[in-house]
Coordinates of N, CA and C in Angstrom, one line a residue:
X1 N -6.8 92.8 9.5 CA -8.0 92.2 9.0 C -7.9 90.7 9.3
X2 N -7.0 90.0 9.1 CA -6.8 88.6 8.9 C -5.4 88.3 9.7
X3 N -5.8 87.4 11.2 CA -4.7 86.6 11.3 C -3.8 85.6 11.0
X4 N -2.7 85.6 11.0 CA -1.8 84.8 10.3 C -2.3 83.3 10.7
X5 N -2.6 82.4 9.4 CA -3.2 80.8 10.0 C -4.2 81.1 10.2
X6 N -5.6 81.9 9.8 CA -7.0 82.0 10.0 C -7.1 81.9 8.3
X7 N -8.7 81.5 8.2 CA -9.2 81.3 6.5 C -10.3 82.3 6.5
X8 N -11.1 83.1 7.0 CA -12.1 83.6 7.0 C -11.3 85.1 6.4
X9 N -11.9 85.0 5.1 CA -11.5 86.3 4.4 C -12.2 87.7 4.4
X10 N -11.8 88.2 5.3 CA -12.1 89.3 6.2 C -11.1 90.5 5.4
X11 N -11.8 91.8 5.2 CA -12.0 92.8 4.6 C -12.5 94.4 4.7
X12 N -12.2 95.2 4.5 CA -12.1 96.5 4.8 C -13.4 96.9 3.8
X13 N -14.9 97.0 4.8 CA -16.4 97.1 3.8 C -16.0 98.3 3.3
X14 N -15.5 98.7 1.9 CA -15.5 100.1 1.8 C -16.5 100.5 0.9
X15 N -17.6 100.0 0.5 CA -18.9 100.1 0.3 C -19.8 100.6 1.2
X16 N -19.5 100.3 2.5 CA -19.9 100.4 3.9 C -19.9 101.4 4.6
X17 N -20.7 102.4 5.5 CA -20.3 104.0 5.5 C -19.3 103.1 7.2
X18 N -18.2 104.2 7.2 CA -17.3 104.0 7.7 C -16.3 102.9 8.0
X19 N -16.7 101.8 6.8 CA -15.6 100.8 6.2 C -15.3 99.5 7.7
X20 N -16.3 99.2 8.3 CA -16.0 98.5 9.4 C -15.3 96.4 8.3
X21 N -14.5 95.7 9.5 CA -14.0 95.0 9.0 C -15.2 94.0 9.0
X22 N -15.1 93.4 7.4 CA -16.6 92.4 8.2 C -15.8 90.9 7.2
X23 N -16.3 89.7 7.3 CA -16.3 88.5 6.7 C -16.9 88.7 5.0
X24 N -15.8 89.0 3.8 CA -16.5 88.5 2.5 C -17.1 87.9 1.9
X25 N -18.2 88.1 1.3 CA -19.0 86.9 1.1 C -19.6 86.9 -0.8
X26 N -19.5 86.2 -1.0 CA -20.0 85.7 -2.6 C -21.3 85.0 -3.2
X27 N -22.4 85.5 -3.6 CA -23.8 84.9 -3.5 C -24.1 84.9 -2.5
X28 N -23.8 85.4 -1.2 CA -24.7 85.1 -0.5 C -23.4 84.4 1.1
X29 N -22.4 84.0 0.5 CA -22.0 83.0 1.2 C -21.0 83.7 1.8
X30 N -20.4 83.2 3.2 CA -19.6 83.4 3.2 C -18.0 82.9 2.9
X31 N -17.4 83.6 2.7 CA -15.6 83.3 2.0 C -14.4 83.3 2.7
X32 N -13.9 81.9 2.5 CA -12.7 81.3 3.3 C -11.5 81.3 2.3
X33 N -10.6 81.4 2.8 CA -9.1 81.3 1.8 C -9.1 79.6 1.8
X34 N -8.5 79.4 0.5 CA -8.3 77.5 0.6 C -6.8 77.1 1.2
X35 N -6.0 78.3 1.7 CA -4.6 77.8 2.0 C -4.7 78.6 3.4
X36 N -3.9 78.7 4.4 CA -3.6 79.6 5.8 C -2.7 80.7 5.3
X37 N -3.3 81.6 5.5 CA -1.8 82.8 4.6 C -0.7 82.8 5.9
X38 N 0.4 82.7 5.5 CA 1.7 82.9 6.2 C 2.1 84.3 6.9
X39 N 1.2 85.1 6.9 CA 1.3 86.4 7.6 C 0.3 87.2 7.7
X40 N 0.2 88.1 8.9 CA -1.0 88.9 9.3 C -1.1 89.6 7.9
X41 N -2.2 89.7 7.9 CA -3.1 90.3 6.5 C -3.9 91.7 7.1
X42 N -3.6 92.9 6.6 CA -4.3 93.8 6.6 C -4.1 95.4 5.7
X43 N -4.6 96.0 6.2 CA -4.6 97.7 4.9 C -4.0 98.8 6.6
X44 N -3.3 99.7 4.7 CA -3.4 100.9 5.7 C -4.6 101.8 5.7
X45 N -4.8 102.5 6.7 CA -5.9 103.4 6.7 C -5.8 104.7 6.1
X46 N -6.9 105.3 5.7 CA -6.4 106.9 4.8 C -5.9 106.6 3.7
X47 N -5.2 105.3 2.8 CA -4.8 104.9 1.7 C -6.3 104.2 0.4
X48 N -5.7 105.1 -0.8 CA -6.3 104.2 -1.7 C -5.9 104.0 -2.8
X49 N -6.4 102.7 -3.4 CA -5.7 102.8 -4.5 C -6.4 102.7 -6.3
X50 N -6.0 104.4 -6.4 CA -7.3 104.7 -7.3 C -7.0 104.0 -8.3
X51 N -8.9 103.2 -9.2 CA -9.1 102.7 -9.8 C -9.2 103.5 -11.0
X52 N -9.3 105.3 -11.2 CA -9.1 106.0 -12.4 C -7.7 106.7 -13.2
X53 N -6.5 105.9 -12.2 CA -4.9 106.6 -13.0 C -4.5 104.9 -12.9
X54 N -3.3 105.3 -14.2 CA -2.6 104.0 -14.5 C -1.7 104.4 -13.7
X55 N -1.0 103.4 -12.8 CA 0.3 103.6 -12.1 C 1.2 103.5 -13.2
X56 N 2.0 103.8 -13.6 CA 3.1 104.3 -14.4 C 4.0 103.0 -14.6
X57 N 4.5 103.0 -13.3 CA 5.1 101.2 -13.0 C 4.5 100.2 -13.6
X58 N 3.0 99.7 -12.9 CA 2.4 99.0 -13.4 C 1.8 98.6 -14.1
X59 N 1.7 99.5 -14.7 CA 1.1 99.6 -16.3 C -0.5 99.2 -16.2
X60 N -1.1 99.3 -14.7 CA -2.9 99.6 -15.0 C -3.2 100.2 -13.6
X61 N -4.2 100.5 -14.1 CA -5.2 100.8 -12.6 C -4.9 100.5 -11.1
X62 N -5.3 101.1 -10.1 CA -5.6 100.5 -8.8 C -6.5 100.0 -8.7
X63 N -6.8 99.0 -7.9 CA -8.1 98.1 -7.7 C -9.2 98.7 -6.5
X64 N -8.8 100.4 -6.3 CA -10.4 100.8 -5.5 C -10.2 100.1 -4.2
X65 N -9.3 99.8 -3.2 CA -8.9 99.5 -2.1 C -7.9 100.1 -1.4
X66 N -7.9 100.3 -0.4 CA -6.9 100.6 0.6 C -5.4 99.4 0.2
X67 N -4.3 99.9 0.8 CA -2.9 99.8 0.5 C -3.3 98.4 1.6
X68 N -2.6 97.3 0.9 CA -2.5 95.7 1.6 C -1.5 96.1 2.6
X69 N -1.4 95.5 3.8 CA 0.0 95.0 4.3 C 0.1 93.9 5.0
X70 N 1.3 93.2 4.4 CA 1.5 92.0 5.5 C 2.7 92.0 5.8
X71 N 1.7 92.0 7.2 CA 2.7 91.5 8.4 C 3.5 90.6 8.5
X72 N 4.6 90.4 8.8 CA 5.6 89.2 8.5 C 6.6 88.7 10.0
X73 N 6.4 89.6 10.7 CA 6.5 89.3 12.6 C 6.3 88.0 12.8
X74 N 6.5 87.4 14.4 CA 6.4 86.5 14.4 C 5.0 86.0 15.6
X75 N 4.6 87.3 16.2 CA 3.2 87.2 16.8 C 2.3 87.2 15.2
X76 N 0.8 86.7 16.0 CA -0.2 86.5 15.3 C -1.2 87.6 16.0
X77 N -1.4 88.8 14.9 CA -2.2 90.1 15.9 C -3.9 89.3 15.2
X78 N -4.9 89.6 16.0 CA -6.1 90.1 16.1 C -6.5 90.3 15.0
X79 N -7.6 90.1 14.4 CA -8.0 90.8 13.5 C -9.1 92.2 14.4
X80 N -8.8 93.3 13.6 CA -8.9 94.0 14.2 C -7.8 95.1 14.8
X81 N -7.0 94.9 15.1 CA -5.7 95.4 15.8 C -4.8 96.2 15.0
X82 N -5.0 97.6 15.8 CA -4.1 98.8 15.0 C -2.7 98.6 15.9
X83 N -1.8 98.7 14.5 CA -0.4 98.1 14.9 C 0.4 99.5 14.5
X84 N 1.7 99.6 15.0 CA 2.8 100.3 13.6 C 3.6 99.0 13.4
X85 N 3.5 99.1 12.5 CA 4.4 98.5 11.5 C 5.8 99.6 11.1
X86 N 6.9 98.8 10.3 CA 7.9 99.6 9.8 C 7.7 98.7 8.3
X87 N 7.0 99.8 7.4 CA 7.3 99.0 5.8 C 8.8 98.6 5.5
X88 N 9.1 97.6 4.6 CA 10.2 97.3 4.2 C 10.5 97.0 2.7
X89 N 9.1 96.8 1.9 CA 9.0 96.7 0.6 C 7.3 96.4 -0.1
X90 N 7.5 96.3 -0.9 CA 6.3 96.0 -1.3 C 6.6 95.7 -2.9
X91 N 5.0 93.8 -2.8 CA 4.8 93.6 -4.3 C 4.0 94.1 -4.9
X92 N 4.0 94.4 -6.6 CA 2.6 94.6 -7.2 C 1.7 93.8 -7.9
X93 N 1.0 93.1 -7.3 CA 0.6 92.0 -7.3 C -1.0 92.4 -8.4
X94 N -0.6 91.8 -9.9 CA -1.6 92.1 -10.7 C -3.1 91.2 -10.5
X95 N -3.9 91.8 -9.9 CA -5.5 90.8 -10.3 C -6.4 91.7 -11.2
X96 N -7.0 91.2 -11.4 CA -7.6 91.6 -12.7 C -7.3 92.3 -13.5
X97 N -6.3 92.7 -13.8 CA -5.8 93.8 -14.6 C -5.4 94.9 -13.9
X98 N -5.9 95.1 -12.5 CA -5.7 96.1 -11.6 C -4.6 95.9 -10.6
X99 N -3.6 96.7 -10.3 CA -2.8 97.0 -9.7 C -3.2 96.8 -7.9
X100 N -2.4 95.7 -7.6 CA -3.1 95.6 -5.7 C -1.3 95.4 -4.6
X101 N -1.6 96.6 -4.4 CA -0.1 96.4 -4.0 C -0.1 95.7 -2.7
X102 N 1.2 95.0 -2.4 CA 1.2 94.4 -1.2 C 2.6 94.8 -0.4
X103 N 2.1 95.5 0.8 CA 4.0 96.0 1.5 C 4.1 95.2 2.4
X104 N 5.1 95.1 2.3 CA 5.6 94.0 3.2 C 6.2 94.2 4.4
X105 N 5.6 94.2 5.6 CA 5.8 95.5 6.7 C 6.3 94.2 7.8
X106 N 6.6 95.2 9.0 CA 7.1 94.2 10.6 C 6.6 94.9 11.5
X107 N 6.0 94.2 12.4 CA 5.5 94.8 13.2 C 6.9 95.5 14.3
X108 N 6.3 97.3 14.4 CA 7.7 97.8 15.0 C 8.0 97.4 16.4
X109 N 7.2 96.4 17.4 CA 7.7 96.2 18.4 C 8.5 94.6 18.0
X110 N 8.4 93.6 17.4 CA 8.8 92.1 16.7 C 10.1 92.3 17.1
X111 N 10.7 91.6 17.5 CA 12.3 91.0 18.0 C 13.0 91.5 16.7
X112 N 12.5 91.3 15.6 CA 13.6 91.0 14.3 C 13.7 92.6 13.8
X113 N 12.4 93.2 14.3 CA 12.3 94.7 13.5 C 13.6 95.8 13.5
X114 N 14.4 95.4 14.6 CA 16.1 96.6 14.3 C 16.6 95.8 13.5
X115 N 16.5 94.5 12.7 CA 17.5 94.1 12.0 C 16.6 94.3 10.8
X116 N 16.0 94.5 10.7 CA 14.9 94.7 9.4 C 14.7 96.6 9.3
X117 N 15.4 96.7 7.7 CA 15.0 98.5 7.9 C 14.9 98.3 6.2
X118 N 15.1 97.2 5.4 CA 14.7 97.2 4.1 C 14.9 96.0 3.7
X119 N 13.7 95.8 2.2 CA 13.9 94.5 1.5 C 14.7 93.3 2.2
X120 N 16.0 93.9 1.3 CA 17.3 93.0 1.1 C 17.4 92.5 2.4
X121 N 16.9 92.9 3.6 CA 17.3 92.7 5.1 C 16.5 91.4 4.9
X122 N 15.0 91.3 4.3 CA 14.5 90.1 5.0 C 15.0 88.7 4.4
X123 N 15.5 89.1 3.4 CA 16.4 87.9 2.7 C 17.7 87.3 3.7
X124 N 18.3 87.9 4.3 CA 19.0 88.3 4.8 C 18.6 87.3 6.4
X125 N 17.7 88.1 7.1 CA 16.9 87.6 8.2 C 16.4 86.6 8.3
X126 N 15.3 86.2 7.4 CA 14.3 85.5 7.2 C 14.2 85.0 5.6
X127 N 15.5 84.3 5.7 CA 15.7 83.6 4.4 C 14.2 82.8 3.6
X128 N 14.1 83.1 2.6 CA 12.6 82.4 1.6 C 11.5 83.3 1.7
X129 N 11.4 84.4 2.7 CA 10.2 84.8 3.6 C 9.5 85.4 2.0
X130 N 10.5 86.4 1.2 CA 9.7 87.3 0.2 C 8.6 86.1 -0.6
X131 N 9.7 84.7 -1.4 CA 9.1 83.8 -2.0 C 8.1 83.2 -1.7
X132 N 8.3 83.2 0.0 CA 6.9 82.3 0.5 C 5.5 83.0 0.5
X133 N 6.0 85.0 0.4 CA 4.9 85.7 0.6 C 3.9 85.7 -0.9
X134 N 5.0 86.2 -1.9 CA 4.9 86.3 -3.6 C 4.1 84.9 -3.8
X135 N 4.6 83.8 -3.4 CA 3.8 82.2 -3.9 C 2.8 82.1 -3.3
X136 N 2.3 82.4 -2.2 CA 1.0 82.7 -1.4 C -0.1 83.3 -2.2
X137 N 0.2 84.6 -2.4 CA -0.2 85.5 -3.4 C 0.1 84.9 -4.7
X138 N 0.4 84.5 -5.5 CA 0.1 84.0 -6.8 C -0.7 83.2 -6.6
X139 N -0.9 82.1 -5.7 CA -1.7 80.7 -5.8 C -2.8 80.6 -5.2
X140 N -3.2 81.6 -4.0 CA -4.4 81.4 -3.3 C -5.9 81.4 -4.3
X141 N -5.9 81.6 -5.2 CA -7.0 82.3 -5.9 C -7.3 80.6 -6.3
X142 N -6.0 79.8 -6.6 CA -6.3 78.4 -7.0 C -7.5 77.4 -6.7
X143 N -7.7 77.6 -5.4 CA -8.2 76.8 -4.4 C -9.2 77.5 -4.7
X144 N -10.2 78.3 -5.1 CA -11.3 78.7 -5.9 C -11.7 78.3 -7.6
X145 N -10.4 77.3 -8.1 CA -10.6 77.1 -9.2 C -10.5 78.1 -10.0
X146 N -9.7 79.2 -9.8 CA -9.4 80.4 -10.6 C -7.9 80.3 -11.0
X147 N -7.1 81.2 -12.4 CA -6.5 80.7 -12.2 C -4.9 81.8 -11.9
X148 N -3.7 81.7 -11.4 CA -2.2 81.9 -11.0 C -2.6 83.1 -11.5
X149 N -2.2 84.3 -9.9 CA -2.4 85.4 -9.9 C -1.0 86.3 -10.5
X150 N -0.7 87.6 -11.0 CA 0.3 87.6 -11.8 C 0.9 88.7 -11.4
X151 N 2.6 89.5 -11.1 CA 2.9 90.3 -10.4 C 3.9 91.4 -11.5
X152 N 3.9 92.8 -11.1 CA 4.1 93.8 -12.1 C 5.3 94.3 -11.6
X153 N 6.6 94.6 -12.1 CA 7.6 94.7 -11.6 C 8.7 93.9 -12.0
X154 N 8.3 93.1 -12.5 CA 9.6 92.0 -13.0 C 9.4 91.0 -11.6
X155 N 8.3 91.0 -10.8 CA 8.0 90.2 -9.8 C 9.0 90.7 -8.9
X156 N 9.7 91.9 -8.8 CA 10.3 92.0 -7.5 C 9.7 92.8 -6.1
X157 N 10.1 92.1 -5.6 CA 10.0 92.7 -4.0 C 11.0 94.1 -4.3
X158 N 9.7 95.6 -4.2 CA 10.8 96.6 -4.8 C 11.0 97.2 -2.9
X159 N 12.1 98.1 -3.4 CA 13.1 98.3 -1.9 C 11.8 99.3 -1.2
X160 N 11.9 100.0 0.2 CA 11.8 100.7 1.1 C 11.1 102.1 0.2
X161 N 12.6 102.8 0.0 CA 12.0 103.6 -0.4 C 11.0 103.9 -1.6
X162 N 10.8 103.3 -2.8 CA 10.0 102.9 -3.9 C 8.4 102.4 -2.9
X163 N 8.5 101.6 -1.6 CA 7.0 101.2 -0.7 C 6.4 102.8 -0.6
X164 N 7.5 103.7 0.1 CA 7.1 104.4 1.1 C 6.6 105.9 -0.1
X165 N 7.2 105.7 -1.5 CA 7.1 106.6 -2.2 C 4.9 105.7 -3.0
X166 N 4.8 104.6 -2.9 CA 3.5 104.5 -3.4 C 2.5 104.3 -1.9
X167 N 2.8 103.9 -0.8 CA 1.9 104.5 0.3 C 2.0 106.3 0.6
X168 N 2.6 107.0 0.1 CA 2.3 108.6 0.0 C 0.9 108.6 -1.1
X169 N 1.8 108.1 -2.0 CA 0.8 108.1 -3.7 C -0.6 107.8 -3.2
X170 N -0.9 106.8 -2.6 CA -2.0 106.3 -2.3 C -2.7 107.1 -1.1
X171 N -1.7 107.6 -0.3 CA -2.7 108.5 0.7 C -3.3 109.5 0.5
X172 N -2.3 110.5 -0.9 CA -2.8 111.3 -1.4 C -3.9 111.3 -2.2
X173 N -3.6 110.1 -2.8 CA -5.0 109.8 -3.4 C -6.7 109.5 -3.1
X174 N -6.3 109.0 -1.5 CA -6.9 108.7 -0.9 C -7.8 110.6 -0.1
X175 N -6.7 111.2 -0.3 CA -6.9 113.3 0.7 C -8.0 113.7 -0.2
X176 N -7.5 113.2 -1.8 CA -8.3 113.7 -3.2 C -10.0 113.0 -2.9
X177 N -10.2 111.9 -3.0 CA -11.0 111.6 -2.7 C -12.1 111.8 -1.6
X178 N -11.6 112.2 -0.3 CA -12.0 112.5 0.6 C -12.6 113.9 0.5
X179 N -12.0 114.3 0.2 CA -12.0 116.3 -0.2 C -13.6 116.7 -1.6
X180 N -13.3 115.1 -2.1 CA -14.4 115.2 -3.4 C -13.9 115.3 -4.8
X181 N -12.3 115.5 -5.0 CA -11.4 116.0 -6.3 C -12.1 114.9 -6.8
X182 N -11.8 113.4 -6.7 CA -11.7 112.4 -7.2 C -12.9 111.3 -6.9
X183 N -14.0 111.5 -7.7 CA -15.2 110.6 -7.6 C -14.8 109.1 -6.7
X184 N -15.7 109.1 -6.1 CA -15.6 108.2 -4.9 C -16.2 107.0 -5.7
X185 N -17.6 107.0 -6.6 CA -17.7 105.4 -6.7 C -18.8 105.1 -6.0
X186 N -18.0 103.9 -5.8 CA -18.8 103.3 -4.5 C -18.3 103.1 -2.8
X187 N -16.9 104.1 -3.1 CA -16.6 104.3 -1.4 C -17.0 105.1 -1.2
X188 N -17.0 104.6 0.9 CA -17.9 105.1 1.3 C -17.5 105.7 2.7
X189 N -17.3 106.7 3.3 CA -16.0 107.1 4.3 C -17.4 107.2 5.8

C-alpha cells in the first residue's frame, strides 16, 4: 500500500466492492502521514481482523481490516506490489480500543532475509529496527493532533510463531466471513 519514505496514506477500500488500493481521505480531503514511515506499509490478503471476538491476548476487538505488514527490507516496493515476504513477528498495536496487528515481515528475496527467520534475529541484524518500528506506530497519529497510540502485549515484538498462529486466526476469520458465518458489515469482497 505505502512506500517506505511516501506520506500519502494509502489503504485497502474495504468498503469498496473488491477492495482496490486508493488514497484515504477525511471530509472530503485527502490524507497524508505527518512523519515518512520507515518501512513498506501494507496487508495481507484473505486476512481479517474481526471487529466481533475479543482477541484473548489483547483484550479487545479487531479493528475490521486486513492483517498490517511492514516491510523492513532494504528496497522500497511500489505501492501496489504483491511480494512474499517471510513474517518474523508482529506488534499489537491498540487504536481505538481495537486490536490492529502489525507483522513485521522481510521481503523473501532482501539480502538480510536467510539471516532473518525470527524476532530476536532483527535485533540481532538490524539493531533498533523493532524500536524504530513500535515508535513510528505510537507517534504518527501526533502529527494529526491526536494523541500516543498504545500497544497490547506488554509492547512486545511477540516471536514467529505467536505472528504465524494470529495471521491463520485472521485468515480464518476472514474464510468465515467470506462463506457468510460472520456478518460482513460493511466489507465488501
Amino acid at each position: 500500500e505505502i512506500p517506505r519514505g511516501t506520506r500519502a496514506k494509502m489503504e485497502a477500500a474495504i468498503k469498496e466492492p473488491s477492495n482496490p488500493i486508493l488514497q484515504d481521505t477525511k471530509k472530503g480531503k485527502l490524507r497524508y502521514y505527518g512523519i515518512d514511515p520507515v518501512f513498506n506499509y501494507g496487508f495481507f490478503p484473505q486476512t481479517w481482523e474481526d471487529p466481533n471476538i475479543t482477541h484473548e491476548d489483547a483484550g479487545c476487538v479487531g479493528d475490521g481490516d486486513p492483517v498490517d505488514v511492514v516491510e523492513i527490507g532494504e528496497k522500497v516496493l511500489a505501492s501496489g506490489t504483491v511480494t512474499t515476504v517471510k513474517p518474523l513477528g508482529v506488534l499489537c498495536m491498540i487504536d481505538d480500543g481495537e486490536a490492529d496487528w502489525k507483522v513485521i515481515a522481510i521481503d523473501s528475496n532482501d539480502p538480510k532475509a536467510a539471516q532473518l527467520n525470527d524476532i530476536e534475529d532483527v535485533e540481532k541484524v538490524m539493531p533498533g529496527k523493532i524500536a524504530e518500528v513500535r515508535e513510528w506506530f505510537r507517534t504518527y497519529k501526533t502529527h494529526e493532533g491526536k494523541g500516543l497510540n498504545n500497544f497490547g502485549l506488554n509492547e512486545e515484538a511477540m516471536n514467529r510463531e505467536y505472528t504465524l498462529r494470529v495471521v491463520q486466526t485472521c485468515h480464518d476469520d476472514w474464510a468465515k466471513l467470506r462463506m457468510g458465518i460472520t456478518s460482513q458489515g460493511d466489507f465488501q469482497f
